[in-house]
Coordinates of C-alpha atoms and ligand atoms in Angstrom, one line a residue:
M264 CA 0.0 0.0 0.0
I265 CA 1.3 3.4 -0.9
L266 CA 0.6 6.2 1.6
E267 CA 0.8 9.9 1.3
T268 CA 3.7 10.9 3.6
L269 CA 3.2 14.3 5.3
V270 CA 6.3 16.1 6.5
L271 CA 5.2 18.6 9.1
E272 CA 7.1 21.0 11.3
A273 CA 6.6 19.9 14.9
D274 CA 4.0 22.0 16.6
E275 CA 1.0 21.4 18.8
Q276 CA -1.2 20.3 15.9
S277 CA 1.3 18.0 14.3
L278 CA 2.2 16.5 17.7
S279 CA -1.4 15.6 18.4
L280 CA -1.7 14.1 14.9
A281 CA 1.4 12.0 15.7
A282 CA 0.0 10.9 19.0
A283 CA -3.3 9.9 17.4
L284 CA -1.5 7.9 14.6
L285 CA 0.7 6.1 17.2
R286 CA -2.3 5.2 19.2
E287 CA -3.9 3.7 16.1
G288 CA -0.8 1.5 15.6
K289 CA 0.6 3.6 12.7
L290 CA 4.2 4.7 12.1
V291 CA 5.6 8.2 12.8
A292 CA 9.1 9.4 12.1
F293 CA 10.4 11.9 14.7
P294 CA 13.6 13.8 15.5
T295 CA 15.8 12.9 18.5
E296 CA 19.0 14.5 19.5
T297 CA 20.9 11.6 17.9
V298 CA 19.2 10.7 14.6
Y299 CA 15.5 10.5 13.4
G300 CA 13.6 7.5 14.7
L301 CA 10.8 5.5 13.1
G302 CA 8.3 5.0 15.9
A303 CA 5.4 2.7 16.7
D304 CA 3.6 1.5 19.8
A305 CA 6.0 -0.9 21.4
T306 CA 3.2 -2.9 23.0
S307 CA 1.4 -3.6 19.7
V308 CA 2.8 -6.6 17.7
P309 CA 1.3 -5.5 14.3
A310 CA 2.6 -2.0 14.8
V311 CA 6.1 -3.3 15.6
L312 CA 6.1 -5.6 12.6
S313 CA 5.2 -2.7 10.3
I314 CA 8.5 -1.0 11.4
F315 CA 10.5 -4.0 10.1
R316 CA 8.5 -3.9 6.8
A317 CA 9.0 -0.2 6.2
K318 CA 12.7 -0.4 6.8
G319 CA 13.3 -3.7 5.2
R320 CA 15.0 -4.7 8.5
P321 CA 15.9 -8.3 9.4
A322 CA 13.5 -9.6 12.1
D323 CA 16.4 -10.7 14.2
N324 CA 17.6 -7.1 14.9
P325 CA 15.9 -5.8 18.0
L326 CA 14.5 -2.3 18.5
I327 CA 15.1 0.4 21.2
V328 CA 12.1 1.4 23.3
H329 CA 11.8 5.1 23.9
I330 CA 10.2 6.6 27.1
Y331 CA 9.8 10.1 28.5
D332 CA 9.3 9.2 32.2
R333 CA 11.0 6.6 34.3
A334 CA 7.7 5.4 35.6
Q335 CA 7.1 3.8 32.2
L336 CA 9.9 1.3 33.0
D337 CA 7.7 -0.4 35.6
G338 CA 5.8 -2.6 33.2
L339 CA 8.7 -3.1 30.8
C340 CA 11.8 -4.3 32.5
T341 CA 13.6 -4.8 35.8
V342 CA 16.1 -2.1 36.6
P343 CA 19.3 -3.0 38.5
D344 CA 20.6 -0.5 41.1
E345 CA 23.8 0.0 39.0
A346 CA 21.7 1.7 36.3
L347 CA 20.3 4.4 38.6
P348 CA 23.3 6.7 38.7
L349 CA 23.6 6.4 34.9
M350 CA 20.0 7.3 34.4
D351 CA 20.5 10.3 36.8
A352 CA 23.5 11.4 34.9
F353 CA 22.6 10.8 31.2
W354 CA 18.8 10.6 30.9
P355 CA 17.3 12.2 29.1
G356 CA 20.1 11.9 26.5
P357 CA 21.9 9.7 24.0
L358 CA 22.4 6.6 26.2
T359 CA 20.5 3.3 25.7
I360 CA 20.6 0.8 28.5
L361 CA 19.8 -3.0 28.2
F362 CA 17.5 -4.3 30.9
E363 CA 16.0 -7.7 31.6
K364 CA 12.6 -7.5 29.9
L365 CA 9.2 -8.3 31.4
P366 CA 6.5 -10.2 29.5
A367 CA 4.6 -7.1 28.4
V368 CA 7.4 -6.4 25.9
P369 CA 6.6 -8.4 22.8
D370 CA 9.3 -10.7 21.5
E371 CA 9.0 -8.9 18.2
V372 CA 10.6 -5.8 19.8
T373 CA 13.6 -7.7 21.3
A374 CA 14.0 -10.2 18.5
G375 CA 13.4 -12.9 21.1
L376 CA 16.2 -11.7 23.4
P377 CA 15.6 -11.7 27.1
T378 CA 16.8 -8.1 27.3
V379 CA 15.1 -4.9 26.1
A380 CA 17.1 -1.7 25.1
V381 CA 15.6 1.5 26.5
R382 CA 16.4 5.1 26.1
M383 CA 14.9 8.5 27.1
P384 CA 15.6 11.0 24.3
S385 CA 16.3 14.6 25.3
H386 CA 15.0 16.2 22.1
P387 CA 12.0 18.4 23.0
V388 CA 10.0 17.1 20.0
A389 CA 10.7 13.5 20.9
A390 CA 9.8 14.1 24.5
A391 CA 6.6 16.0 23.6
M392 CA 5.5 13.2 21.2
L393 CA 6.2 10.5 23.8
R394 CA 4.2 12.4 26.4
A395 CA 1.3 13.2 24.1
C396 CA 0.8 9.5 23.1
G397 CA 1.7 8.1 26.6
L398 CA 3.0 4.9 25.0
P399 CA 6.4 3.3 25.1
I400 CA 7.6 3.8 21.5
A401 CA 9.8 1.2 19.7
A402 CA 12.0 3.1 17.2
P403 CA 15.0 2.2 15.1
S404 CA 16.7 4.9 13.1
A405 CA 14.3 6.0 10.3
N406 CA 16.5 5.0 7.4
S407 CA 15.9 2.1 5.0
S408 CA 18.0 -0.8 6.4
G409 CA 21.6 -0.5 5.3
R410 CA 21.6 3.2 4.5
P411 CA 23.2 5.9 6.7
S412 CA 20.9 7.0 9.6
P413 CA 18.8 10.1 8.9
T414 CA 19.9 13.4 10.6
L415 CA 17.4 15.6 8.6
A416 CA 13.7 15.2 7.9
S417 CA 14.5 15.2 4.2
H418 CA 16.7 12.1 4.7
V419 CA 13.7 10.3 6.3
F420 CA 11.5 11.4 3.4
E421 CA 14.0 10.0 0.9
D422 CA 13.8 6.6 2.5
M423 CA 10.2 6.4 3.9
K424 CA 8.2 8.3 1.2
G425 CA 5.0 6.3 0.5
K426 CA 5.6 4.0 3.4
I427 CA 4.6 6.0 6.5
P428 CA 1.9 8.7 7.1
L429 CA 4.0 11.3 9.0
V430 CA 7.4 12.7 9.5
L431 CA 7.8 15.3 12.2
D432 CA 10.4 17.8 11.2
G433 CA 12.5 19.1 14.1
G434 CA 15.5 20.3 12.0
P435 CA 19.0 18.8 12.1
C436 CA 19.9 16.3 14.8
N437 CA 22.5 17.7 17.2
V438 CA 24.5 14.6 18.0
G439 CA 24.3 13.1 14.5
L440 CA 25.2 9.5 15.4
E441 CA 23.0 7.0 17.2
S442 CA 23.0 6.6 20.9
T443 CA 25.5 4.7 23.0
V444 CA 24.2 1.2 23.7
L445 CA 25.3 -0.1 27.1
D446 CA 24.9 -3.7 28.3
L447 CA 24.6 -4.1 32.1
C448 CA 23.1 -7.6 31.9
H449 CA 26.1 -9.7 31.2
G450 CA 28.8 -9.1 33.9
K451 CA 31.1 -6.2 33.3
P452 CA 29.4 -3.1 31.8
T453 CA 30.0 -3.2 28.1
I454 CA 29.5 -0.7 25.3
L455 CA 27.9 -2.5 22.4
R456 CA 27.7 0.6 20.2
P457 CA 29.6 3.8 20.9
G458 CA 27.8 7.1 20.7
G459 CA 27.7 10.6 22.2
I460 CA 27.9 9.3 25.8
T461 CA 31.5 8.2 25.9
K462 CA 33.3 5.3 27.7
E463 CA 35.1 7.9 29.8
M464 CA 31.8 9.6 30.8
L465 CA 30.3 6.2 31.8
E466 CA 33.3 5.2 33.7
S467 CA 33.3 8.4 35.7
V468 CA 29.8 7.8 36.9
L469 CA 30.1 4.0 37.4
G470 CA 33.5 4.3 39.1
Q471 CA 34.7 1.1 37.3
E472 CA 36.1 0.2 33.9
V473 CA 33.6 -0.1 31.0
A474 CA 34.5 -2.7 28.3
L475 CA 34.1 -2.3 24.6
A476 CA 32.5 -5.0 22.4
G477 CA 35.2 -6.5 20.3
S478 CA 33.7 -5.6 16.9
I479 CA 33.6 -1.8 17.4
L480 CA 36.7 -1.1 15.4
R481 CA 36.9 -4.3 13.3
P482 CA 34.6 -6.7 11.4
L483 CA 33.0 -9.5 13.3
K484 CA 34.8 -12.8 12.8
P485 CA 32.9 -15.5 10.9
D486 CA 32.4 -17.6 14.1
E487 CA 32.0 -14.6 16.5
K488 CA 28.6 -14.0 18.2
A489 CA 27.3 -10.5 17.9
L490 CA 26.6 -9.1 21.3
S491 CA 24.3 -6.6 19.6
P492 CA 22.6 -8.1 16.5
G493 CA 22.8 -4.8 14.7
M494 CA 26.6 -5.2 14.5
R495 CA 26.2 -8.1 12.1
Y496 CA 24.7 -6.1 9.3
R497 CA 26.3 -3.9 6.6
H498 CA 25.5 -0.5 7.9
Y499 CA 26.1 3.2 7.3
A500 CA 27.4 2.3 3.9
P501 CA 27.1 4.5 0.8
N502 CA 27.1 2.8 -2.6
A503 CA 30.7 3.8 -3.2
T504 CA 33.7 1.8 -2.1
V505 CA 35.1 3.7 0.9
T506 CA 38.7 3.3 2.0
L507 CA 40.2 5.0 5.1
V508 CA 43.7 6.4 5.1
D509 CA 45.7 6.8 8.3
G510 CA 49.2 8.0 9.1
K511 CA 51.0 11.3 9.7
E512 CA 49.1 14.4 8.4
D513 CA 51.4 15.2 5.5
A514 CA 51.7 11.6 4.4
V515 CA 47.9 11.2 4.5
L516 CA 47.3 14.3 2.4
Q517 CA 49.9 13.1 -0.2
K518 CA 48.4 9.6 -0.3
L519 CA 44.8 11.0 -0.7
K520 CA 46.0 13.0 -3.7
E521 CA 47.7 9.9 -5.3
L522 CA 44.7 7.7 -4.7
F523 CA 42.3 10.3 -6.1
A524 CA 44.4 10.6 -9.2
A525 CA 44.8 6.9 -9.7
E526 CA 41.1 6.1 -9.3
T527 CA 40.1 9.1 -11.5
A528 CA 42.4 7.8 -14.2
L529 CA 40.5 4.5 -14.1
G530 CA 37.4 6.5 -15.0
K531 CA 35.8 6.2 -11.5
K532 CA 33.9 9.0 -10.0
T533 CA 36.0 9.7 -7.0
C534 CA 36.2 12.1 -4.0
V535 CA 38.0 12.5 -0.7
L536 CA 36.4 13.0 2.8
C537 CA 38.6 15.4 4.7
F538 CA 38.8 17.7 7.7
S539 CA 37.8 21.3 7.3
E540 CA 41.4 22.2 7.8
H541 CA 42.5 20.2 4.7
V542 CA 39.8 21.3 2.2
G543 CA 42.3 23.9 0.7
A544 CA 45.2 21.4 0.5
L545 CA 43.0 18.8 -1.3
E546 CA 41.3 21.3 -3.6
G547 CA 41.8 19.2 -6.8
C548 CA 40.4 16.0 -5.2
S549 CA 36.7 16.9 -4.8
P550 CA 37.1 17.4 -1.1
H551 CA 34.0 16.8 1.1
D552 CA 34.3 18.5 4.4
I553 CA 33.5 16.2 7.4
G554 CA 34.2 18.8 10.0
S555 CA 37.1 20.0 12.1
M556 CA 39.9 17.6 13.1
E557 CA 39.8 19.4 16.5
H558 CA 36.2 18.5 17.2
A559 CA 35.0 14.9 16.9
D560 CA 31.5 16.0 17.8
D561 CA 31.5 18.3 14.7
V562 CA 32.5 15.3 12.6
A563 CA 29.8 13.2 14.3
R564 CA 27.1 15.8 13.4
K565 CA 28.1 15.9 9.7
L566 CA 29.1 12.4 8.9
F567 CA 25.8 10.8 7.9
S568 CA 24.8 13.7 5.8
V569 CA 28.0 13.5 3.9
L570 CA 27.7 9.7 3.4
R571 CA 24.2 10.2 1.9
Q572 CA 25.5 13.0 -0.3
L573 CA 28.0 10.5 -1.9
D574 CA 25.1 8.4 -3.2
E575 CA 23.3 11.5 -4.6
E576 CA 26.5 12.4 -6.4
G577 CA 26.9 8.9 -7.8
M578 CA 30.4 8.5 -6.2
E579 CA 32.1 5.2 -6.9
S580 CA 35.4 5.5 -5.0
V581 CA 35.8 7.5 -1.8
F582 CA 39.0 8.0 0.4
S583 CA 38.7 9.4 3.9
E584 CA 40.8 10.8 6.6
V585 CA 40.4 9.2 10.1
I586 CA 40.4 10.7 13.7
P587 CA 41.7 9.1 16.9
P588 CA 39.2 6.7 18.3
E589 CA 38.9 8.5 21.6
G590 CA 35.8 10.2 23.2
V591 CA 33.2 10.8 20.5
G592 CA 35.9 9.9 18.0
L593 CA 35.3 6.2 18.9
A594 CA 31.7 6.5 17.7
V595 CA 32.8 8.3 14.5
M596 CA 35.5 5.7 13.7
N597 CA 33.0 2.8 14.4
R598 CA 30.5 4.3 11.8
L599 CA 33.2 5.3 9.3
G600 CA 35.0 2.0 9.7
R601 CA 31.8 0.1 8.9
A602 CA 31.0 2.4 6.0
A603 CA 34.5 1.3 4.7
A604 CA 34.0 -2.3 5.6
F605 CA 37.1 -1.6 7.8
R606 CA 39.3 -1.2 4.7
I607 CA 42.2 1.0 5.8
L608 CA 45.5 2.0 4.1
H609 CA 48.5 3.3 6.0
A610 CA 50.2 6.3 4.4
E611 CA 54.0 6.2 4.9
Ligands
TXA1009 O1 20.0 7.0 18.8 C1 19.4 5.9 18.7 O2 19.6 4.9 19.4 C2 18.4 5.9 17.6 C3 17.2 6.8 17.9 C4 16.1 6.8 17.0 O3 16.8 6.6 19.2 N1 17.9 4.5 17.4 C5 18.6 3.6 16.8 O4 18.0 2.3 16.7 O5 19.8 3.7 16.4 P1 18.5 1.2 15.7 O6 17.5 0.2 15.7 O7 18.9 1.7 14.4 O8 19.7 0.6 16.5 C6 19.5 -0.2 17.7 C7 20.7 -1.0 18.0 C8 20.9 -2.1 17.1 O9 22.3 -2.3 16.8 C9 20.4 -3.3 17.9 O10 21.0 -4.5 17.5 C10 20.8 -2.9 19.3 O11 20.6 -1.5 19.3 N2 19.9 -3.5 20.3 C11 18.6 -3.3 20.5 N3 18.0 -4.1 21.4 C12 19.1 -4.9 21.8 C13 19.2 -5.9 22.8 N4 18.2 -6.3 23.5 N5 20.4 -6.5 22.9 C14 21.5 -6.1 22.2 N6 21.4 -5.1 21.3 C15 20.2 -4.5 21.1
MG1010 MG1 19.8 1.9 12.7

């Protein structure tokens, strides 16, 4: 069925339309501080199944449940004491926590797992929508499965046009990468997906070391179990072949120029992704600015938009600079690494 998809600026009227649609089991895309989400009533199996259909998402990849008030946790999951200081420090905000689920959460939400991922977004439009409908809302990122997550309402429209009735437009997302996913259910606290709430921030609140899932900066091994099912899938990837280049600054710039020239000579539509500081130096190489090398959060905010732009431009070969995988830089390198299938060249 093809639907007319409305894109409406978030205001009182569009929020009450969103709430009414959600209560009827329909899908609504909405802005959060991380990326746009594709929401449905988490307690309705048909509504949840329609999320998977709209995205073309594999059924074994579980969804995050969004709430606006901690009281909503009561029927959903059990909350260990360890989680309380984290919720005090980082909710509302870009931190998703795994909890043991209660039977009220359909298996379709958790892909049959005994845990449910929950987050309380800080974006005022997300909070207002959650409050207006009063439901826990299951929401993955509002992209078609495999495409970069949407950080603008227009990105959502590209992917979801004709498939959902409403996109609430709240402007660009401030964090730009998906939330940090933290597992407190399997021993040592472990980051399954890095995001805006960093390992260092979590450690300072928990007063203990936080582990990183093995596959954050490398591909999963064939026999390795994904702690987070989403890690198994090709993600964040533009159509182009992306290759990362690391090494000393001057060597990287030289290598980028050589690679650009070589691929262009082969007739491939080629560009480089580089820091704002290097746009001038890479002038002849179709430079695409990914933000300042001094500010990983700037790169986080821009990255998905740039990856989507590569598809629009029909790029075939893309070479990118890298940043140190520290702080928010870890989340950037996780997404960029996966966009590049972890192909990396070292410039000497
Ligand atoms: O910032 C975000 O988290 C955005 C906004 C919309 O809230 N949502 C988002 O959802 O990124 P999604 O579905 O694109 O990513 C959810 C990730 C997936 O990698 C999934 O495998 C993992 O969280 N996940 C969800 N439930 C899980 C569970 N019970 N155990 C392990 N991983 C889980
Ligand atoms: Mg996603």
